[in-house]
Coordinates of C-alpha atoms and ligand atoms in Angstrom, one line a residue:
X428 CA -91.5 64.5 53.8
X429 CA -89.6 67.9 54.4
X430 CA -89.0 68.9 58.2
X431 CA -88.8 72.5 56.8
X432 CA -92.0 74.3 57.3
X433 CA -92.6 76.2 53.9
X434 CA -95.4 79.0 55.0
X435 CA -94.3 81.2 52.2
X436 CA -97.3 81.0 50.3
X437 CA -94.6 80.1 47.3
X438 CA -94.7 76.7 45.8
X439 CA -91.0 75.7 45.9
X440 CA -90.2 74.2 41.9
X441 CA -86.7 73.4 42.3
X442 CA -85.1 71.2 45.7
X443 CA -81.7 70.9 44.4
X444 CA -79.8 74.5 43.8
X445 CA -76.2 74.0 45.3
X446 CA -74.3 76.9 44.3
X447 CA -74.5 80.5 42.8
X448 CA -72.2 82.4 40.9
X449 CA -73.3 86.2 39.7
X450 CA -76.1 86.7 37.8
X451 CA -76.6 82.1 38.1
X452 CA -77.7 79.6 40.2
X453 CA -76.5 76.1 39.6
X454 CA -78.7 72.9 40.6
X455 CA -77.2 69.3 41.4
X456 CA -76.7 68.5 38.1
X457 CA -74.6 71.9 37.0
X458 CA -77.4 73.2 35.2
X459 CA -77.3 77.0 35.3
X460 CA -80.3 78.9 36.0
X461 CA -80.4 82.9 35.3
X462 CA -81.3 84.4 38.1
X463 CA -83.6 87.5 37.5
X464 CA -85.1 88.0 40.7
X465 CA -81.6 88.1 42.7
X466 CA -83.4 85.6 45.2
X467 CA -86.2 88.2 46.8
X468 CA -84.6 91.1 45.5
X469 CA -81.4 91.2 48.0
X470 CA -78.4 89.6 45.4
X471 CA -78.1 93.1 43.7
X472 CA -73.9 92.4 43.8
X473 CA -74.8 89.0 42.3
X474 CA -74.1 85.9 44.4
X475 CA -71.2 85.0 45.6
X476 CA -69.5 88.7 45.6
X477 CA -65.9 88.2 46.3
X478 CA -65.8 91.4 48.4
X479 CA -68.9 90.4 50.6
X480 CA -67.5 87.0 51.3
X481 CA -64.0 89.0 52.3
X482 CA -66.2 91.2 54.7
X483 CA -67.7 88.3 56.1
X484 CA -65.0 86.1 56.7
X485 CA -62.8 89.2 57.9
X486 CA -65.7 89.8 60.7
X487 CA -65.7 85.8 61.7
X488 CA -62.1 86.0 61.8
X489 CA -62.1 88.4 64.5
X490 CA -64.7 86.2 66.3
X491 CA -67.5 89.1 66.7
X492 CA -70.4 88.3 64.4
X493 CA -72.5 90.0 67.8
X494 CA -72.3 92.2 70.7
X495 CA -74.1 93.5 73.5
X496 CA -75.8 96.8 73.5
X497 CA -73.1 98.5 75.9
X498 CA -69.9 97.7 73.7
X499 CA -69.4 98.8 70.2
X500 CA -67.0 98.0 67.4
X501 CA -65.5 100.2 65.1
X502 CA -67.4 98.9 61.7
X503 CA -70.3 99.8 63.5
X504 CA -69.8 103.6 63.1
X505 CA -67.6 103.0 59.9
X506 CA -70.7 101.1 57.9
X507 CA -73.1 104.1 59.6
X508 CA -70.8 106.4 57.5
X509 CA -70.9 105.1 54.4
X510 CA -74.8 104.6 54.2
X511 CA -74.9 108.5 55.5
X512 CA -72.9 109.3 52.6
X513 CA -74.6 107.2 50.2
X514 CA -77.9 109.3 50.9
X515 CA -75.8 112.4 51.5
X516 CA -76.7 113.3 55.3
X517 CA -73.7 113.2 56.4
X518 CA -74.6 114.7 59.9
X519 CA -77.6 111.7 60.4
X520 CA -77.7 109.1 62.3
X521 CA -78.7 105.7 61.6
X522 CA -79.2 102.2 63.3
X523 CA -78.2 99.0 61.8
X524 CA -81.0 96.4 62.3
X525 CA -82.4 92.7 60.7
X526 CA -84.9 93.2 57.9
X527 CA -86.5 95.4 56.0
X528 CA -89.8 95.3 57.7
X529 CA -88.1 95.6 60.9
X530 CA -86.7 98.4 59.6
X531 CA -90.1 99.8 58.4
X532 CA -91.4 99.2 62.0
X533 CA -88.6 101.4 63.4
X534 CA -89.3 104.3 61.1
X535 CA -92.7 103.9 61.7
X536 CA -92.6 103.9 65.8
X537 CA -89.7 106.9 65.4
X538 CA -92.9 108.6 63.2
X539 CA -94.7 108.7 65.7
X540 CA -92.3 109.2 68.7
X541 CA -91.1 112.3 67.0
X542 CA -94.9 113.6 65.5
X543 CA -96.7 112.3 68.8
X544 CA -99.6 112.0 66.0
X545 CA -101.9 109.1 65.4
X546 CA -102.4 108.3 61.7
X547 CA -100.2 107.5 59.0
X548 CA -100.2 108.1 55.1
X549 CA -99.0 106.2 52.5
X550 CA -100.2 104.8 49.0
X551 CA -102.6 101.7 48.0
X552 CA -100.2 99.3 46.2
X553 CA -97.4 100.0 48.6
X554 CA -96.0 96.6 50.6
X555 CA -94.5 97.9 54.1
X556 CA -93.5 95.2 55.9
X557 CA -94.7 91.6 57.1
X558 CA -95.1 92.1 60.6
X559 CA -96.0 95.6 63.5
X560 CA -98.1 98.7 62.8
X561 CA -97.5 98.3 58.6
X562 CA -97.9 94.9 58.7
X563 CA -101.2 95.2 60.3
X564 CA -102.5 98.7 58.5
X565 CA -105.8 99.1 60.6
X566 CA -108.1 101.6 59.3
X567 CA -107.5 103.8 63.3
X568 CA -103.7 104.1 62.5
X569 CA -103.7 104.4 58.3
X570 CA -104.8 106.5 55.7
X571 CA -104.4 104.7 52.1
X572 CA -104.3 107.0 49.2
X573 CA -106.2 105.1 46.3
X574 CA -104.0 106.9 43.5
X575 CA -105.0 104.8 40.8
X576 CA -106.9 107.4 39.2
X577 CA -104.0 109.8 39.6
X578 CA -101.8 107.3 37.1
X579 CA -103.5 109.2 34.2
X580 CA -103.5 112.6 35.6
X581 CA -102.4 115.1 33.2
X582 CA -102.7 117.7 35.9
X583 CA -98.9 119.3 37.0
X584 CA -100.5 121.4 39.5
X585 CA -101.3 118.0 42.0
X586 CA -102.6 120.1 45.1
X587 CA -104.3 119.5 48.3
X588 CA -107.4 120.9 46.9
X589 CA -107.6 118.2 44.5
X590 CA -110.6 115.9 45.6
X591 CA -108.7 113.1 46.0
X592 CA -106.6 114.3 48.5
X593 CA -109.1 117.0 50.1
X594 CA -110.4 114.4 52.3
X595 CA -107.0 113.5 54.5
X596 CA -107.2 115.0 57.3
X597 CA -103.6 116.5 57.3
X598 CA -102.9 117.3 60.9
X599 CA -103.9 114.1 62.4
X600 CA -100.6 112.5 60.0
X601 CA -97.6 111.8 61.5
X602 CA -96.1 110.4 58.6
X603 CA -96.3 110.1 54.7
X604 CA -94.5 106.0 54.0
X605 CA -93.4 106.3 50.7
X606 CA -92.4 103.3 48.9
X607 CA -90.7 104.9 45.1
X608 CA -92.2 102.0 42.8
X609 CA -94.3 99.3 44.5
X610 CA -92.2 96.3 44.3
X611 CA -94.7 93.5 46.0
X612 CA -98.0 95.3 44.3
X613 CA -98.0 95.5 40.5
X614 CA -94.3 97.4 40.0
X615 CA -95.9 101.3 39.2
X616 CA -93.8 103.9 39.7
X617 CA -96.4 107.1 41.4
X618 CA -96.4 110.3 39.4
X619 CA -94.0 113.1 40.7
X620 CA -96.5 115.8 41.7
X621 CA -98.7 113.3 43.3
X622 CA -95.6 112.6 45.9
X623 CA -94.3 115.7 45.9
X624 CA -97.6 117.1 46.7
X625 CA -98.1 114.6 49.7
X626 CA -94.6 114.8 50.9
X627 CA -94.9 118.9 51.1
X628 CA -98.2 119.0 52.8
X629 CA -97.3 116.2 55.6
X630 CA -94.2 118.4 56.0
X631 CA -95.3 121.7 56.1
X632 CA -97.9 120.6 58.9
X633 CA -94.8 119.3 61.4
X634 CA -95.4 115.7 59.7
X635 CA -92.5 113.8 58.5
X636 CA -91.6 111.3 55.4
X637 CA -90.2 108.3 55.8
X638 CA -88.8 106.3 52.9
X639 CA -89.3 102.5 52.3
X640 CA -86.0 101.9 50.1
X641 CA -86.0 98.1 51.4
X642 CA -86.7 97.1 47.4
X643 CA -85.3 100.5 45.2
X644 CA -82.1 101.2 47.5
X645 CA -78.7 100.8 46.5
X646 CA -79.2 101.4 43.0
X647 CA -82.0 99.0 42.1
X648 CA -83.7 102.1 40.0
X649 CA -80.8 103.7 38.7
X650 CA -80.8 106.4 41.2
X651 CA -78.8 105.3 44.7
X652 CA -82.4 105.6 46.3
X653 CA -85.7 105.1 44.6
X654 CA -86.9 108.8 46.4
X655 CA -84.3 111.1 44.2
X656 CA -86.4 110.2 41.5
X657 CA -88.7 112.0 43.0
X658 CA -86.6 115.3 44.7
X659 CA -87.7 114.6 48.4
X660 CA -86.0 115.0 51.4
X661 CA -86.9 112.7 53.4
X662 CA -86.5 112.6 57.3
X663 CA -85.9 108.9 57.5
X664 CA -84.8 105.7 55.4
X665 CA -85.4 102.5 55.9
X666 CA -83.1 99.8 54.1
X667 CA -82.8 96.7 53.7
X668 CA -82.3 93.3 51.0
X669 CA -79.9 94.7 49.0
X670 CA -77.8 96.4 52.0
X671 CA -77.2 92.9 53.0
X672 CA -76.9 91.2 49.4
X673 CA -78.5 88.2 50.7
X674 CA -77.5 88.5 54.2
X675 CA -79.6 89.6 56.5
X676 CA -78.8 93.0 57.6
X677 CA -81.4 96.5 57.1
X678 CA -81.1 99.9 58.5
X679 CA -83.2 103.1 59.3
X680 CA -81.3 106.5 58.5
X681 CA -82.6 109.7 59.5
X682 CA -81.7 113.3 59.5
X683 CA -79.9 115.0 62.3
X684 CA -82.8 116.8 63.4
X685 CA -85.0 113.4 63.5
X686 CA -82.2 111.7 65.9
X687 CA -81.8 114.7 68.2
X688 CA -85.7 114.6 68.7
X689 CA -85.8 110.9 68.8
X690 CA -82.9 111.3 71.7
X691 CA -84.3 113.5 73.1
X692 CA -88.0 112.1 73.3
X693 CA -86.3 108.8 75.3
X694 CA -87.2 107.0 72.1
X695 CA -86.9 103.5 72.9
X696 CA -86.6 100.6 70.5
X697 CA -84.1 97.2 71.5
X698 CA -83.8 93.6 70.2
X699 CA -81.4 91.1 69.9
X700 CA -79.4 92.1 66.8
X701 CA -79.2 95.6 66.4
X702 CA -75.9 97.0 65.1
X703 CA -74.5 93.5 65.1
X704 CA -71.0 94.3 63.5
X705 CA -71.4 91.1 61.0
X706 CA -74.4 93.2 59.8
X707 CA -72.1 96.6 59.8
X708 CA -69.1 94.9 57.9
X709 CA -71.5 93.6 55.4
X710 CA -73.3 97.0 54.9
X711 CA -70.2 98.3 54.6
X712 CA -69.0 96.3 52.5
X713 CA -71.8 96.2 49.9
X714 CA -71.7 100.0 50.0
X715 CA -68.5 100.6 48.7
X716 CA -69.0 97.5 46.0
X717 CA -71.9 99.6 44.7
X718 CA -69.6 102.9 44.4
X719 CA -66.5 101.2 43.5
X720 CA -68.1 98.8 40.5
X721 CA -70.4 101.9 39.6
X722 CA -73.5 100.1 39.7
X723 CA -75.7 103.0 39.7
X724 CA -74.8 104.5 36.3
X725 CA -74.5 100.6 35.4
X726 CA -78.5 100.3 36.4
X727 CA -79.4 103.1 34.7
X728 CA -77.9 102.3 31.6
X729 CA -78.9 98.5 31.3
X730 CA -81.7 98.7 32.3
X731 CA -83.1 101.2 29.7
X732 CA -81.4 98.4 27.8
X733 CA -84.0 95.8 29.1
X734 CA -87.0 98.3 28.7
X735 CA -86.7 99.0 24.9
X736 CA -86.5 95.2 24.6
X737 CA -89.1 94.5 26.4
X738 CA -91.1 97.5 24.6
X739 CA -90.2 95.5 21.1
X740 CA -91.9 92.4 22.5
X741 CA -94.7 93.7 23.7
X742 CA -95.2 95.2 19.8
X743 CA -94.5 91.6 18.5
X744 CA -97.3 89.5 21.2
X745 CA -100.8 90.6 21.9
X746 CA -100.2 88.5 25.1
X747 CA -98.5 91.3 26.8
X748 CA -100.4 94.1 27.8
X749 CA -98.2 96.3 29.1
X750 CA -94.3 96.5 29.6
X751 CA -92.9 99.4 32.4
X752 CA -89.5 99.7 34.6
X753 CA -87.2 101.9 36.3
X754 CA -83.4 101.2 36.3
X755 CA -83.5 97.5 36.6
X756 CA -86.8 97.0 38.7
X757 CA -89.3 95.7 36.2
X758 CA -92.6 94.0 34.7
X759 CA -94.5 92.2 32.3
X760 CA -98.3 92.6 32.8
X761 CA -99.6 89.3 30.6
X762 CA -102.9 88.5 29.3
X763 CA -105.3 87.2 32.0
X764 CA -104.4 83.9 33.3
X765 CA -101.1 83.4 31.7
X766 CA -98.3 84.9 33.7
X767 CA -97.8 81.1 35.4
X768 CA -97.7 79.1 32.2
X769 CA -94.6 81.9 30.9
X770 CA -93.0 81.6 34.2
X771 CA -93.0 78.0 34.0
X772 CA -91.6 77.9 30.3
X773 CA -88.9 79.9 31.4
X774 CA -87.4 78.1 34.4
X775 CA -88.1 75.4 31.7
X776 CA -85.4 77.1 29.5
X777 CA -83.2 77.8 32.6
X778 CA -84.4 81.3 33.9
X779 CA -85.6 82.5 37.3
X780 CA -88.6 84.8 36.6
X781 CA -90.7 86.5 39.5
X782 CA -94.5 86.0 39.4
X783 CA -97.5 87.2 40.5
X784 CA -100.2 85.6 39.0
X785 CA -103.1 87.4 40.8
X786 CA -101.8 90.1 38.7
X787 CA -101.0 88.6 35.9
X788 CA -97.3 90.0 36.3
X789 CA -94.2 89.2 35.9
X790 CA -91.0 90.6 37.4
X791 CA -87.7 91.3 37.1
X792 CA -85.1 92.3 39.6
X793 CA -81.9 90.7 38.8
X794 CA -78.4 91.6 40.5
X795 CA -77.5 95.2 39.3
X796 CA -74.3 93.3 37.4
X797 CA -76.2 91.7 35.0
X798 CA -74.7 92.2 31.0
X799 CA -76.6 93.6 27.5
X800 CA -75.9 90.1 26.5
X801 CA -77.5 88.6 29.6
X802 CA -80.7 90.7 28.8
X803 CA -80.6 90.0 25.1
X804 CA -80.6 86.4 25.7
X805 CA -83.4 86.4 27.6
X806 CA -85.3 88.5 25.6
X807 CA -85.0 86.0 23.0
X808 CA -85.8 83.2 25.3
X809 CA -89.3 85.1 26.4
X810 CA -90.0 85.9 22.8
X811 CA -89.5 82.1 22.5
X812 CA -92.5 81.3 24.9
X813 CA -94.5 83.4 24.0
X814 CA -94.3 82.5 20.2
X815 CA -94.6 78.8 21.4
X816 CA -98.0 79.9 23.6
X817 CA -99.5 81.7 21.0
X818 CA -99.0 79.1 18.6
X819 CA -100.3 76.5 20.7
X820 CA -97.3 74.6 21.3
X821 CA -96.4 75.8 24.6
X822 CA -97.4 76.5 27.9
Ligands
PLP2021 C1 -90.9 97.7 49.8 C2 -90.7 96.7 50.9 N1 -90.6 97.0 52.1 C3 -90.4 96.2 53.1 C4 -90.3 94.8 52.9 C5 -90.1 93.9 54.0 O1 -88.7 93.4 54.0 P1 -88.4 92.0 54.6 O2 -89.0 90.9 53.8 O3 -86.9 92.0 54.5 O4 -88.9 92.0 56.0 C6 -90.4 94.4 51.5 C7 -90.3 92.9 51.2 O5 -90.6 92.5 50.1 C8 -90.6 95.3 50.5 O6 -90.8 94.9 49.2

């Protein structure tokens, strides 16, 4: 019997993964798994990334992996920097902190500290955080949008008028959470108006948006953050997974004008590890890998790359319903009751799908290096299975 408490709600398939290198994993036996998930979503450098590792050992080195809230190190400010001037706010401020839904919590209480208003918007589908006011959504403090109806709207003049949205009641909302592509529901991107038209009424009333780029940060979409897709401004960030490729480390930005009024307000928010410089020098880090190896444009590019092939399987196999994707975030939706036995045929042939069989989904969100001929070879391996299941001699 394991001593390790697995609450997950994940069976765990393989015990005996020793190493990873890139885009692989390799179990006891040097059997090399392709890793499309990039564990949940936080490898997007790949494993192992030289530069990370340098960032890390550099911080050990110097012997300050932590510090107290009354001293600071320079990384701390350095790693602030960089994120600023990934998301081009270069007078913000921003707070290093553990994990993403930390840093949705942080956003969220800044919401309201700043607003001083009760409710909060965001969309059905959307995953927040595990834990604090998201984690909880009570009907008192939330307002979910039900947009699925909005998915085929051929409306572009989304308004407030609209009956869907007449309903809110705008000035009790502090804030609208946007997550850009709904990485734990069933990976939909929402329709532009629709968010613009939220993000502009919350706004215009004194609300503010906050961003959840925990999942579609750092490039994951092809875009540095999931909300330029989308031409918002938000007021605050929140990041996380990828920031830390694997190490623990998220952060909250936020516009000048949000810190000054959180300042100013005696907003109040302390634990244990915030601005930790091991955090920082990782950030930092993993920042400049992103710029330097061009990962963005990389995303972009390979990850149309994976959509056309998966739009050619989906013509080839009446098992898959329905193929969609932005930059290298993306899913399968399979025939009713199937997505487990795929999942399980491909870690059979060496490749780490996600799945999420209550939707019959699966998903891909491999580290942002990952090659044409990485994708090609799996698509041949998926049209593999799912010739072999519709045959009969699979699954
Ligand atoms: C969009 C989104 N926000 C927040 C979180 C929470 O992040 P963490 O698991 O690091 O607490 C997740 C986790 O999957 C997520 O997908």
């Amino acid at each position: 019997m394991t001593p390790v408490l697995n609450v997950s709600g994940y069976e765990r398939v393989k015990h005996d993964m020793v190493r990873g290198e890139g885009c692989y994993l390799y179990d006891a036996a040097g059997r090399s798994y392709l890793d499309l998930e990039a564990g949940v979503w936080c490898a997007g450098l790949g494993h192992n990334h030289p530069r990370v590792n340098r960032a890390l050992r550099r911080q050990m080195d110097q012997g300050v992996a932590h510090i107290g809230y009354r001293y600071t190190t320079a990384v701390e400010a350095a790693a602030a920097a960089a994120l600023l001037g990934a998301l081009n706010l270069p007078d913000g401020r921003c707070v290093f902190l553990g994990s993403g839904s930390e840093a949705v919590e942080f956003s969220l209480q800044a919401a309201r500290c700043a607003t001083r208003r009760p409710l909060q918007l965001t969309l059905t589908d959307t995953y927040l955080a595990a834990f604090g006011l998201a984690g909880r959504r009570r009907c008192e403090d939330w307002n979910c949008l039900d947009w699925r109806d909005c998915i085929g709207c051929r409306r572009d003049d989304c308004s407030t008028g609209c009956h869907r949205l007449a309903p809110i009641p705008w000035d009790k909302v502090g804030v609208f959470v946007f997550e850009p592509g709904s990485s734990s529901g069933r990976v939909r991107f929402p329709p532009k108006p629709l968010v613009q038209t939220l993000a502009r009424a919350v706004q215009d009333r004194g609300g503010v948006v906050a961003v959840d780029e925990v999942t579609t940060g750092l490039g994951r979409t092809g875009a540095w953050f999931g909300f330029e897709h989308y031409g918002l401004a938000p007021d605050l960030v929140a990041a996380g997974k990828g920031l830390g490729n694997g190490y623990p480390v998220s952060a909250v930005a936020m516009t000048a004008d949000m810190g000054e009024t959180l300042l100013a307000r005696g907003f109040h928010y302390a634990q244990s590890h915030q601005n930790d410089p091991m955090g920082c020098a990782v950030a930092m880090a993993v920042i400049h890998a992103v710029e330097e190896e061009k990962l963005v444009d990389r995303c972009r590019r390979t990850g149309a790359h994976f959509l056309r092939g998966l739009e050619a399987i989906r013509a080839r196999h009446t098992m898959v319903r329905d193929v969609r994707g932005r930059g290298l975030m993306l899913a399968v939706e399979l025939a009713p009751g199937s997505a487990t036995d795929v999942y399980r045929a491909l870690l059979g042939r060496g490749i780490l799908a996600g799945c999420k069989p209550e939707a019959d989904l699966l998903r891909f969100y491999p580290p942002l290096i990952l090659t044409e001929k990485e994708i090609d070879r799996f698509l041949d391996n998926l049209d593999g299975v799912l010739d072999d299941i519709e045959s009969g001699t699979g699954g």
